[in-house]
PDB file of C-alpha atoms in Angstrom:
ATOM      1  CA  MET S1387       0.011  -0.076  -0.275  1.00  0.00           C
ATOM      2  CA  ASN S1388       0.893   3.205  -1.010  1.00  0.00           C
ATOM      3  CA  ARG S1389       0.601   5.974   1.827  1.00  0.00           C
ATOM      4  CA  GLU S1390       1.071   9.052  -0.620  1.00  0.00           C
ATOM      5  CA  LYS S1391      -1.949   7.852  -2.633  1.00  0.00           C
ATOM      6  CA  VAL S1392      -3.791   6.971   0.548  1.00  0.00           C
ATOM      7  CA  VAL S1393      -3.235  10.484   1.226  1.00  0.00           C
ATOM      8  CA  PHE S1394      -4.294  11.828  -2.554  1.00  0.00           C
ATOM      9  CA  GLY S1395      -7.483   9.460  -2.365  1.00  0.00           C
ATOM     10  CA  PHE S1396      -8.512  10.489   1.319  1.00  0.00           C
ATOM     11  CA  PHE S1397      -8.368  14.526   0.158  1.00  0.00           C
ATOM     12  CA  ILE S1398     -10.406  13.700  -2.701  1.00  0.00           C
ATOM     13  CA  VAL S1399     -12.901  11.361  -1.739  1.00  0.00           C
ATOM     14  CA  SER S1400     -13.385  13.875   1.500  1.00  0.00           C
ATOM     15  CA  ALA S1401     -13.273  17.008  -0.996  1.00  0.00           C
ATOM     16  CA  LEU S1402     -16.989  15.196  -2.349  1.00  0.00           C
ATOM     17  CA  THR S1403     -18.489  13.817   0.619  1.00  0.00           C
ATOM     18  CA  LEU S1404     -18.165  16.923   1.843  1.00  0.00           C
ATOM     19  CA  ASN S1405     -19.410  19.028  -0.783  1.00  0.00           C
ATOM     20  CA  PHE S1406     -22.122  16.683  -1.262  1.00  0.00           C
ATOM     21  CA  GLY S1407     -23.234  17.094   2.830  1.00  0.00           C
ATOM     22  CA  PHE S1408     -23.478  21.311   2.279  1.00  0.00           C
ATOM     23  CA  CYS S1409     -25.343  20.480  -0.148  1.00  0.00           C
ATOM     24  CA  LEU S1410     -27.739  18.207   1.037  1.00  0.00           C
ATOM     25  CA  GLY S1411     -31.438  20.066   1.936  1.00  0.00           C
ATOM     26  CA  ASP S1412     -33.640  22.868   1.185  1.00  0.00           C
ATOM     27  CA  ILE S1413     -31.827  24.284  -1.785  1.00  0.00           C
ATOM     28  CA  ASP S1414     -33.587  28.190  -0.010  1.00  0.00           C
ATOM     29  CA  ASN S1415     -33.402  26.968   3.681  1.00  0.00           C
ATOM     30  CA  PRO S1416     -29.739  28.863   5.080  1.00  0.00           C
ATOM     31  CA  ASP S1417     -30.883  26.665   8.070  1.00  0.00           C
ATOM     32  CA  HIS S1418     -29.952  23.701   6.136  1.00  0.00           C
ATOM     33  CA  HIS S1419     -26.341  24.994   5.101  1.00  0.00           C
ATOM     34  CA  HIS S1420     -23.582  25.424   7.555  1.00  0.00           C
ATOM     35  CA  LEU S1421     -20.703  28.038   7.103  1.00  0.00           C
ATOM     36  CA  TYR S1422     -18.517  26.101   8.952  1.00  0.00           C
ATOM     37  CA  GLU S1423     -19.322  23.270   6.761  1.00  0.00           C
ATOM     38  CA  LEU S1424     -18.611  25.432   3.706  1.00  0.00           C
ATOM     39  CA  PHE S1425     -15.052  26.737   5.369  1.00  0.00           C
ATOM     40  CA  VAL S1426     -14.183  22.943   5.519  1.00  0.00           C
ATOM     41  CA  VAL S1427     -15.285  21.693   2.051  1.00  0.00           C
ATOM     42  CA  ILE S1428     -13.177  24.777   0.720  1.00  0.00           C
ATOM     43  CA  VAL S1429     -10.196  24.263   2.897  1.00  0.00           C
ATOM     44  CA  VAL S1430     -10.283  20.637   1.749  1.00  0.00           C
ATOM     45  CA  ASN S1431     -10.874  21.263  -1.591  1.00  0.00           C
ATOM     46  CA  LEU S1432      -7.847  23.268  -1.494  1.00  0.00           C
ATOM     47  CA  VAL S1433      -5.738  20.340   0.019  1.00  0.00           C
ATOM     48  CA  ALA S1434      -6.795  18.344  -2.854  1.00  0.00           C
ATOM     49  CA  THR S1435      -5.824  20.945  -5.682  1.00  0.00           C
ATOM     50  CA  ILE S1436      -2.171  21.288  -3.758  1.00  0.00           C
ATOM     51  CA  LEU S1437      -1.580  17.180  -3.784  1.00  0.00           C
ATOM     52  CA  LYS S1438      -2.934  17.403  -7.513  1.00  0.00           C
ATOM     53  CA  LEU S1439      -0.371  20.099  -8.759  1.00  0.00           C
ATOM     54  CA  GLY S1440       2.894  17.289  -8.060  1.00  0.00           C
ATOM     55  CA  ASP S1441       1.213  15.162 -11.794  1.00  0.00           C
ATOM     56  CA  ARG S1442       2.192  15.594 -14.656  1.00  0.00           C
ATOM     57  CA  THR S1443       0.166  12.675 -16.924  1.00  0.00           C
ATOM     58  CA  GLN S1444      -2.633  14.442 -18.997  1.00  0.00           C
ATOM     59  CA  MET S1445      -4.946  12.201 -16.163  1.00  0.00           C
ATOM     60  CA  GLY S1446      -3.071  14.539 -13.370  1.00  0.00           C
ATOM     61  CA  ALA S1447      -4.143  17.862 -15.492  1.00  0.00           C
ATOM     62  CA  VAL S1448      -7.584  16.813 -15.874  1.00  0.00           C
ATOM     63  CA  LEU S1449      -7.964  16.378 -12.125  1.00  0.00           C
ATOM     64  CA  LEU S1450      -6.128  19.583 -11.449  1.00  0.00           C
ATOM     65  CA  ALA S1451      -8.629  20.896 -13.675  1.00  0.00           C
ATOM     66  CA  THR S1452     -11.573  19.875 -11.972  1.00  0.00           C
ATOM     67  CA  SER S1453     -10.328  20.792  -8.562  1.00  0.00           C
ATOM     68  CA  LEU S1454      -9.649  24.322  -9.622  1.00  0.00           C
ATOM     69  CA  VAL S1455     -12.894  24.027 -11.078  1.00  0.00           C
ATOM     70  CA  ALA S1456     -13.932  23.207  -7.776  1.00  0.00           C
ATOM     71  CA  ASP S1457     -12.053  25.902  -5.867  1.00  0.00           C
ATOM     72  CA  LEU S1458     -13.326  28.419  -7.951  1.00  0.00           C
ATOM     73  CA  GLN S1459     -17.281  27.733  -7.306  1.00  0.00           C
ATOM     74  CA  LEU S1460     -16.534  27.084  -3.788  1.00  0.00           C
ATOM     75  CA  ILE S1461     -14.874  30.500  -3.354  1.00  0.00           C
ATOM     76  CA  CYS S1462     -17.365  32.733  -5.307  1.00  0.00           C
ATOM     77  CA  ALA S1463     -19.729  30.632  -2.911  1.00  0.00           C
ATOM     78  CA  ALA S1464     -18.141  32.238   0.101  1.00  0.00           C
ATOM     79  CA  ILE S1465     -18.080  35.463  -1.554  1.00  0.00           C
ATOM     80  CA  VAL S1466     -21.783  35.739  -1.652  1.00  0.00           C
ATOM     81  CA  TRP S1467     -22.096  34.580   1.388  1.00  0.00           C
ATOM     82  CA  GLY S1468     -20.035  37.046   2.718  1.00  0.00           C
ATOM     83  CA  VAL S1469     -21.109  40.032   0.791  1.00  0.00           C
ATOM     84  CA  ALA S1470     -24.789  39.688   1.636  1.00  0.00           C
ATOM     85  CA  THR S1471     -23.639  38.828   5.580  1.00  0.00           C
ATOM     86  CA  HIS S1472     -21.535  41.214   6.113  1.00  0.00           C
ATOM     87  CA  VAL S1473     -21.198  44.224   3.219  1.00  0.00           C
ATOM     88  CA  ALA S1474     -25.008  43.936   2.748  1.00  0.00           C
ATOM     89  CA  GLN S1475     -25.858  43.317   6.671  1.00  0.00           C
ATOM     90  CA  ALA S1476     -29.422  41.757   6.124  1.00  0.00           C
ATOM     91  CA  GLU S1477     -29.834  37.730   7.107  1.00  0.00           C
ATOM     92  CA  LEU S1478     -29.535  34.902   4.525  1.00  0.00           C
ATOM     93  CA  ALA S1479     -32.683  35.597   2.128  1.00  0.00           C
ATOM     94  CA  GLY S1480     -33.898  31.964   0.349  1.00  0.00           C
ATOM     95  CA  SER S1481     -32.472  33.827  -3.283  1.00  0.00           C
ATOM     96  CA  VAL S1482     -29.325  34.206  -1.601  1.00  0.00           C
ATOM     97  CA  MET S1483     -28.841  30.527  -0.126  1.00  0.00           C
ATOM     98  CA  ALA S1484     -29.870  29.772  -3.532  1.00  0.00           C
ATOM     99  CA  SER S1485     -26.826  31.157  -4.895  1.00  0.00           C
ATOM    100  CA  ILE S1486     -24.536  30.028  -2.823  1.00  0.00           C
ATOM    101  CA  VAL S1487     -25.946  25.838  -2.692  1.00  0.00           C
ATOM    102  CA  SER S1488     -26.341  26.172  -6.991  1.00  0.00           C
ATOM    103  CA  LEU S1489     -22.358  27.196  -6.637  1.00  0.00           C
ATOM    104  CA  ALA S1490     -21.479  24.655  -4.454  1.00  0.00           C
ATOM    105  CA  SER S1491     -23.497  22.368  -6.276  1.00  0.00           C
ATOM    106  CA  GLY S1492     -21.351  22.788  -9.509  1.00  0.00           C
ATOM    107  CA  ALA S1493     -18.291  22.305  -7.578  1.00  0.00           C
ATOM    108  CA  LEU S1494     -20.087  19.397  -6.214  1.00  0.00           C
ATOM    109  CA  VAL S1495     -20.075  18.595  -9.950  1.00  0.00           C
ATOM    110  CA  ALA S1496     -16.363  19.333 -10.358  1.00  0.00           C
ATOM    111  CA  ASN S1497     -15.567  16.930  -7.449  1.00  0.00           C
ATOM    112  CA  VAL S1498     -17.491  14.109  -9.128  1.00  0.00           C
ATOM    113  CA  ILE S1499     -16.264  14.040 -12.031  1.00  0.00           C
ATOM    114  CA  SER S1500     -12.410  14.330  -9.945  1.00  0.00           C
ATOM    115  CA  VAL S1501     -12.960  11.042  -8.028  1.00  0.00           C
ATOM    116  CA  THR S1502     -14.527   9.140 -11.202  1.00  0.00           C
ATOM    117  CA  ILE S1503     -11.157   9.972 -12.991  1.00  0.00           C
ATOM    118  CA  LEU S1504      -9.864   8.833  -9.541  1.00  0.00           C
ATOM    119  CA  VAL S1505     -11.657   5.411 -10.672  1.00  0.00           C
ATOM    120  CA  ILE S1506     -11.054   5.019 -13.575  1.00  0.00           C
ATOM    121  CA  GLU S1507      -6.988   5.537 -13.340  1.00  0.00           C
ATOM    122  CA  THR S1508      -7.135   2.866 -10.192  1.00  0.00           C
ATOM    123  CA  VAL S1509      -8.743   0.269 -12.642  1.00  0.00           C
ATOM    124  CA  ILE S1510      -6.508   1.657 -15.463  1.00  0.00           C
ATOM    125  CA  ILE S1511      -3.418   0.432 -13.018  1.00  0.00           C
ATOM    126  CA  ARG S1512      -4.825  -2.699 -12.050  1.00  0.00           C
ATOM    127  CA  ARG S1513      -4.990  -4.218 -15.679  1.00  0.00           C
TER     128      ARG S1513
END
């Protein structure tokens, strides 16, 4: 067993599952989506992105691209949350929460693609 690959797979799958957990619930209900969960999703996605930087294969480039897309969408979701609560100084409306969850859902799709590519690469290496 290669510990480096275990850590790599752990962060990629954790990014997917944490992102799924954040997106779960009513899209416009702020009580179903927690700020700290979004923060953890962003941190784990950034760690997964850093781990993908060293891979110079074509699959590695696609993995990095999907991770960068997920990071961008999650950071945009955090910016929308921050602007809505600190700049506008209002409570989160359902429409703003729907925008935040939509951005996080886009990141979820990117994470699903990333895990799918990881599984395909693992199956190819086994043959």
